[in-house]
Amino acid sequence: MKQGSVGMLRQHRPLAITISLLFAGTMGAAYAADVQIMTPLGGNFVVKDNSAANILLLVQGTGRVTIPYLTVAGPLNRVVCFDSVTGQLGQCAPGALPLGPTGATGAAGATGPAGATGAAGATGATGATGPTGASAISDFADFYALMPGNNAATVAPGADVEFPQDGPGSGGAITRTTATAFNLSAPGTYQVMFQVSVTEAGQLVLGLDSGSGVVELAYTVVGRDTGTNQIVCMAVVQTVVVNSRLTVRNPASANHALTITPNAGAPISSPVSAHLVITRLR
């Protein structure tokens, strides 16, 4: 026999022996039994095609089974599954196709163009009307004097300037009690402004009586030293009790009386006015 034939014989010998054993076991037995094929120590069970060039089935001694032909076989429309307990092969049950591990999340794609603006929704119901806020200015009053006529006598230290005539006013929370005293009926914050023409150098101050006597408010002291200018005051006064009484006075610490100048700005002969304007802020 040629050497090539011997080589081929050697290559086919494992499959031929296997087939012979299969037939011998089948024909010689009078009863059914399993056909057992054991891989040799360090070897595998191999099934090749008729050219002996391609492995159709490889069973390794470790138990690993490989069908290399599947890598070149044409596509089919069935999936094979196996029983996780017995290892039996079969068609996959509906929904039983196992999934591979989840791959890594891919990079975020570019932002798509903005979609068209949706239609405007229906207008909601009108909410309940909130409470009416307090007016920034709720009450005001203007009291004035005309000289000559009013303040005919000088104003002694600790005495009050007269504003005996009523100008415009609103609200009713600010009223006069006398020619020199004015009632602030509601506790709150008031803006007080006055101007008075005097003949001498001197000072004027606001006095506040909250029920225990007049207290001169030191931060409201205004005055003049020389010249012919008026004494003018702008201040904010806070009251904490009802019916506080406000006055404009020559400070008790003054050392002389004040003359409220008649016909100030002579030779003009018209009477000159002095004003006290009180505005309730809140």
Short mmCIF file of C-alpha atoms in Angstrom, two decimals:
data_model
loop_
_atom_site.label_atom_id
_atom_site.label_comp_id
_atom_site.label_asym_id
_atom_site.label_seq_id
_atom_site.Cartn_x
_atom_site.Cartn_y
_atom_site.Cartn_z
CA MET A 1 0.00 0.00 0.00
CA LYS A 2 1.26 3.45 -0.81
CA GLN A 3 2.40 5.79 1.85
CA GLY A 4 -0.39 8.24 0.98
CA SER A 5 -2.96 5.51 1.45
CA VAL A 6 -1.50 4.58 4.78
CA GLY A 7 -1.72 8.22 5.85
CA MET A 8 -5.32 8.42 4.81
CA LEU A 9 -6.07 5.18 6.58
CA ARG A 10 -4.55 6.55 9.72
CA GLN A 11 -6.60 9.74 9.46
CA HIS A 12 -9.89 7.85 9.01
CA ARG A 13 -9.19 5.18 11.59
CA PRO A 14 -10.90 6.90 14.59
CA LEU A 15 -14.18 7.41 12.67
CA ALA A 16 -14.07 3.92 11.16
CA ILE A 17 -13.51 2.31 14.54
CA THR A 18 -16.33 4.35 15.99
CA ILE A 19 -18.78 3.34 13.23
CA SER A 20 -17.72 -0.33 13.53
CA LEU A 21 -18.31 -0.24 17.24
CA LEU A 22 -21.71 1.30 16.69
CA PHE A 23 -22.77 -1.42 14.23
CA ALA A 24 -21.26 -4.17 16.31
CA GLY A 25 -23.06 -3.00 19.38
CA THR A 26 -26.33 -2.72 17.48
CA MET A 27 -26.21 -6.07 15.63
CA GLY A 28 -24.70 -8.11 18.43
CA ALA A 29 -27.05 -7.03 21.17
CA ALA A 30 -30.45 -8.50 21.67
CA TYR A 31 -31.47 -5.64 23.94
CA ALA A 32 -31.37 -1.84 23.82
CA ALA A 33 -28.47 -0.08 25.46
CA ASP A 34 -26.67 3.23 25.31
CA VAL A 35 -23.74 3.60 22.95
CA GLN A 36 -20.88 5.15 24.88
CA ILE A 37 -17.94 6.93 23.30
CA MET A 38 -15.15 7.94 25.64
CA THR A 39 -12.53 10.43 24.61
CA PRO A 40 -9.02 9.18 25.09
CA LEU A 41 -6.82 10.64 27.77
CA GLY A 42 -5.64 13.99 26.47
CA GLY A 43 -7.66 13.57 23.23
CA ASN A 44 -11.02 14.57 21.74
CA PHE A 45 -13.91 13.06 19.76
CA VAL A 46 -13.78 14.49 16.22
CA VAL A 47 -16.18 14.14 13.26
CA LYS A 48 -14.83 15.40 9.89
CA ASP A 49 -16.29 15.69 6.41
CA ASN A 50 -15.43 13.17 3.67
CA SER A 51 -12.37 15.18 2.68
CA ALA A 52 -11.00 14.92 6.21
CA ALA A 53 -10.15 18.61 5.88
CA ASN A 54 -13.04 20.14 7.82
CA ILE A 55 -14.16 19.39 11.36
CA LEU A 56 -17.93 19.02 11.57
CA LEU A 57 -18.13 18.20 15.28
CA LEU A 58 -15.59 18.48 18.06
CA VAL A 59 -16.19 17.09 21.52
CA GLN A 60 -13.30 17.87 23.81
CA GLY A 61 -12.36 15.75 26.78
CA THR A 62 -13.24 18.73 28.97
CA GLY A 63 -16.88 18.50 27.78
CA ARG A 64 -16.75 21.51 25.51
CA VAL A 65 -18.68 20.92 22.23
CA THR A 66 -17.85 22.89 19.07
CA ILE A 67 -19.52 22.79 15.63
CA PRO A 68 -17.08 24.71 13.42
CA TYR A 69 -19.31 24.26 10.35
CA LEU A 70 -21.74 26.77 11.77
CA THR A 71 -19.28 29.55 11.01
CA VAL A 72 -19.69 28.99 7.25
CA ALA A 73 -23.22 27.58 7.07
CA GLY A 74 -25.92 29.62 5.33
CA PRO A 75 -28.45 31.64 7.41
CA LEU A 76 -31.57 29.86 8.73
CA ASN A 77 -34.64 31.10 10.55
CA ARG A 78 -34.57 29.01 13.72
CA VAL A 79 -32.88 29.45 17.07
CA VAL A 80 -31.65 26.56 19.20
CA CYS A 81 -31.93 26.69 22.98
CA PHE A 82 -30.92 24.22 25.67
CA ASP A 83 -32.42 23.15 28.94
CA SER A 84 -30.42 24.68 31.77
CA VAL A 85 -30.82 21.50 33.87
CA THR A 86 -30.33 18.64 31.41
CA GLY A 87 -28.55 20.37 28.54
CA GLN A 88 -31.13 19.05 26.04
CA LEU A 89 -31.24 20.95 22.76
CA GLY A 90 -34.49 22.15 21.19
CA GLN A 91 -36.43 25.05 19.76
CA CYS A 92 -36.63 28.06 21.97
CA ALA A 93 -39.92 28.68 23.75
CA PRO A 94 -41.63 31.98 22.86
CA GLY A 95 -40.05 34.78 24.85
CA ALA A 96 -37.35 32.47 26.22
CA LEU A 97 -34.55 33.65 23.96
CA PRO A 98 -31.75 34.60 26.35
CA LEU A 99 -30.27 38.03 26.02
CA GLY A 100 -26.62 38.79 25.99
CA PRO A 101 -25.04 41.12 28.53
CA THR A 102 -25.91 44.76 28.20
CA GLY A 103 -23.28 46.64 26.27
CA ALA A 104 -21.72 49.89 27.40
CA THR A 105 -23.79 53.01 26.88
CA GLY A 106 -22.84 54.73 23.68
CA ALA A 107 -21.92 58.38 23.43
CA ALA A 108 -24.83 60.83 23.39
CA GLY A 109 -25.90 61.81 19.92
CA ALA A 110 -26.12 65.38 18.72
CA THR A 111 -29.14 67.38 19.88
CA GLY A 112 -31.86 67.32 17.30
CA PRO A 113 -33.58 70.45 16.04
CA ALA A 114 -36.21 72.02 18.26
CA GLY A 115 -39.71 70.82 17.57
CA ALA A 116 -42.53 73.11 16.57
CA THR A 117 -44.17 75.12 19.35
CA GLY A 118 -47.27 73.39 20.63
CA ALA A 119 -50.66 75.02 20.71
CA ALA A 120 -51.39 77.31 23.64
CA GLY A 121 -53.23 75.64 26.49
CA ALA A 122 -56.60 76.77 27.71
CA THR A 123 -56.66 79.80 30.01
CA GLY A 124 -56.93 78.81 33.64
CA ALA A 125 -59.63 80.02 35.96
CA THR A 126 -59.20 83.47 37.49
CA GLY A 127 -57.80 83.29 41.01
CA ALA A 128 -59.47 84.81 44.01
CA THR A 129 -58.96 88.54 44.54
CA GLY A 130 -56.34 89.25 47.16
CA PRO A 131 -56.91 91.58 50.08
CA THR A 132 -56.74 95.28 49.36
CA GLY A 133 -53.41 96.74 50.38
CA ALA A 134 -53.21 99.81 52.55
CA SER A 135 -52.64 103.09 50.77
CA ALA A 136 -49.17 104.56 51.07
CA ILE A 137 -50.79 107.78 52.29
CA SER A 138 -54.01 107.24 54.21
CA ASP A 139 -54.54 110.59 55.99
CA PHE A 140 -53.16 114.11 55.76
CA ALA A 141 -53.95 117.56 57.09
CA ASP A 142 -52.65 121.12 56.65
CA PHE A 143 -52.95 123.64 59.49
CA TYR A 144 -51.76 127.23 59.07
CA ALA A 145 -51.50 130.69 60.62
CA LEU A 146 -51.53 134.19 59.07
CA MET A 147 -49.45 137.03 60.54
CA PRO A 148 -50.57 139.61 61.40
CA GLY A 149 -53.62 138.30 63.14
CA ASN A 150 -52.47 134.95 64.47
CA ASN A 151 -49.58 134.52 66.93
CA ALA A 152 -49.98 138.15 68.04
CA ALA A 153 -48.03 137.50 71.25
CA THR A 154 -44.48 136.21 71.44
CA VAL A 155 -43.94 132.49 72.03
CA ALA A 156 -42.27 131.97 75.42
CA PRO A 157 -39.82 129.11 76.12
CA GLY A 158 -41.86 125.93 76.57
CA ALA A 159 -44.88 127.49 74.77
CA ASP A 160 -46.42 126.39 71.46
CA VAL A 161 -46.82 128.13 68.08
CA GLU A 162 -50.40 128.65 66.93
CA PHE A 163 -51.71 127.14 63.67
CA PRO A 164 -55.36 128.09 64.18
CA GLN A 165 -56.67 127.75 60.64
CA ASP A 166 -57.48 124.57 58.70
CA GLY A 167 -56.15 123.92 55.22
CA PRO A 168 -56.89 120.88 52.98
CA GLY A 169 -57.14 117.50 54.68
CA SER A 170 -58.30 113.92 54.19
CA GLY A 171 -59.11 110.87 56.25
CA GLY A 172 -60.06 112.18 59.66
CA ALA A 173 -57.26 110.55 61.69
CA ILE A 174 -55.49 113.93 62.07
CA THR A 175 -57.51 116.68 63.76
CA ARG A 176 -56.96 119.79 65.85
CA THR A 177 -57.77 119.96 69.55
CA THR A 178 -56.73 123.59 70.12
CA ALA A 179 -55.06 126.36 68.13
CA THR A 180 -51.67 124.85 69.06
CA ALA A 181 -52.30 121.09 69.53
CA PHE A 182 -53.19 118.39 66.97
CA ASN A 183 -54.53 114.90 67.62
CA LEU A 184 -53.09 111.76 65.95
CA SER A 185 -55.86 109.28 66.59
CA ALA A 186 -54.22 106.07 65.29
CA PRO A 187 -50.85 104.64 66.34
CA GLY A 188 -48.54 104.71 63.34
CA THR A 189 -45.89 106.59 61.42
CA TYR A 190 -46.40 110.22 60.47
CA GLN A 191 -44.43 112.65 58.35
CA VAL A 192 -44.41 116.15 59.88
CA MET A 193 -43.32 119.32 58.08
CA PHE A 194 -43.59 122.93 59.27
CA GLN A 195 -42.24 126.36 58.38
CA VAL A 196 -42.38 129.48 60.55
CA SER A 197 -40.98 132.99 60.03
CA VAL A 198 -39.38 134.36 63.21
CA THR A 199 -37.74 137.67 63.97
CA GLU A 200 -35.03 136.56 66.44
CA ALA A 201 -32.40 133.85 66.23
CA GLY A 202 -33.96 130.80 67.80
CA GLN A 203 -35.08 127.19 67.59
CA LEU A 204 -38.32 125.23 67.29
CA VAL A 205 -38.99 121.56 68.17
CA LEU A 206 -41.83 119.05 67.90
CA GLY A 207 -43.52 118.07 71.14
CA LEU A 208 -45.39 114.75 71.51
CA ASP A 209 -47.81 114.00 74.34
CA SER A 210 -48.67 110.26 74.54
CA GLY A 211 -50.73 110.75 77.72
CA SER A 212 -48.02 111.50 80.26
CA GLY A 213 -47.16 115.06 79.29
CA VAL A 214 -45.32 116.71 76.42
CA VAL A 215 -41.94 115.23 75.43
CA GLU A 216 -39.78 117.36 73.19
CA LEU A 217 -38.36 115.18 70.37
CA ALA A 218 -34.69 116.15 70.37
CA TYR A 219 -34.08 114.81 66.84
CA THR A 220 -36.58 117.33 65.43
CA VAL A 221 -34.88 120.53 66.68
CA VAL A 222 -34.39 123.11 63.91
CA GLY A 223 -33.30 126.77 64.15
CA ARG A 224 -31.63 129.82 62.70
CA ASP A 225 -28.78 131.93 63.96
CA THR A 226 -28.92 135.19 62.02
CA GLY A 227 -30.47 136.51 58.84
CA THR A 228 -34.04 136.56 57.67
CA ASN A 229 -34.69 132.93 56.68
CA GLN A 230 -37.59 130.85 58.00
CA ILE A 231 -37.26 127.98 60.43
CA VAL A 232 -38.16 124.80 58.50
CA CYS A 233 -38.55 121.22 59.76
CA MET A 234 -39.07 117.84 58.06
CA ALA A 235 -39.28 114.79 60.35
CA VAL A 236 -40.93 111.40 60.82
CA VAL A 237 -42.76 110.75 64.09
CA GLN A 238 -43.96 107.38 65.36
CA THR A 239 -46.81 107.00 67.84
CA VAL A 240 -47.65 103.89 69.86
CA VAL A 241 -50.89 104.92 71.58
CA VAL A 242 -54.18 106.28 70.32
CA ASN A 243 -54.88 110.00 70.43
CA SER A 244 -51.30 111.24 70.74
CA ARG A 245 -51.04 115.04 70.68
CA LEU A 246 -48.49 116.92 68.54
CA THR A 247 -47.29 120.55 68.97
CA VAL A 248 -44.63 122.89 67.55
CA ARG A 249 -42.90 124.74 70.39
CA ASN A 250 -40.14 127.05 71.48
CA PRO A 251 -37.90 124.62 73.42
CA ALA A 252 -38.23 124.83 77.19
CA SER A 253 -34.46 125.26 77.40
CA ALA A 254 -34.54 128.43 75.22
CA ASN A 255 -33.40 131.68 76.88
CA HIS A 256 -35.78 134.04 75.12
CA ALA A 257 -39.23 134.27 73.54
CA LEU A 258 -39.76 134.20 69.79
CA THR A 259 -41.67 136.67 67.67
CA ILE A 260 -43.59 135.12 64.80
CA THR A 261 -42.86 137.82 62.24
CA PRO A 262 -45.88 139.63 60.74
CA ASN A 263 -45.67 140.75 57.15
CA ALA A 264 -42.34 138.90 56.76
CA GLY A 265 -40.53 140.04 53.63
CA ALA A 266 -41.48 143.74 54.02
CA PRO A 267 -42.15 146.13 52.36
CA ILE A 268 -44.77 143.65 51.10
CA SER A 269 -47.88 144.25 53.21
CA SER A 270 -49.62 140.86 52.73
CA PRO A 271 -49.90 138.64 55.81
CA VAL A 272 -47.28 135.84 55.80
CA SER A 273 -48.27 132.24 56.54
CA ALA A 274 -46.85 129.56 58.78
CA HIS A 275 -47.78 125.94 57.98
CA LEU A 276 -47.90 122.58 59.74
CA VAL A 277 -48.48 119.60 57.41
CA ILE A 278 -49.01 116.14 58.92
CA THR A 279 -49.26 113.01 56.75
CA ARG A 280 -49.94 109.51 58.04
CA LEU A 281 -47.66 107.07 56.20
CA ARG A 282 -48.92 103.85 57.79
#
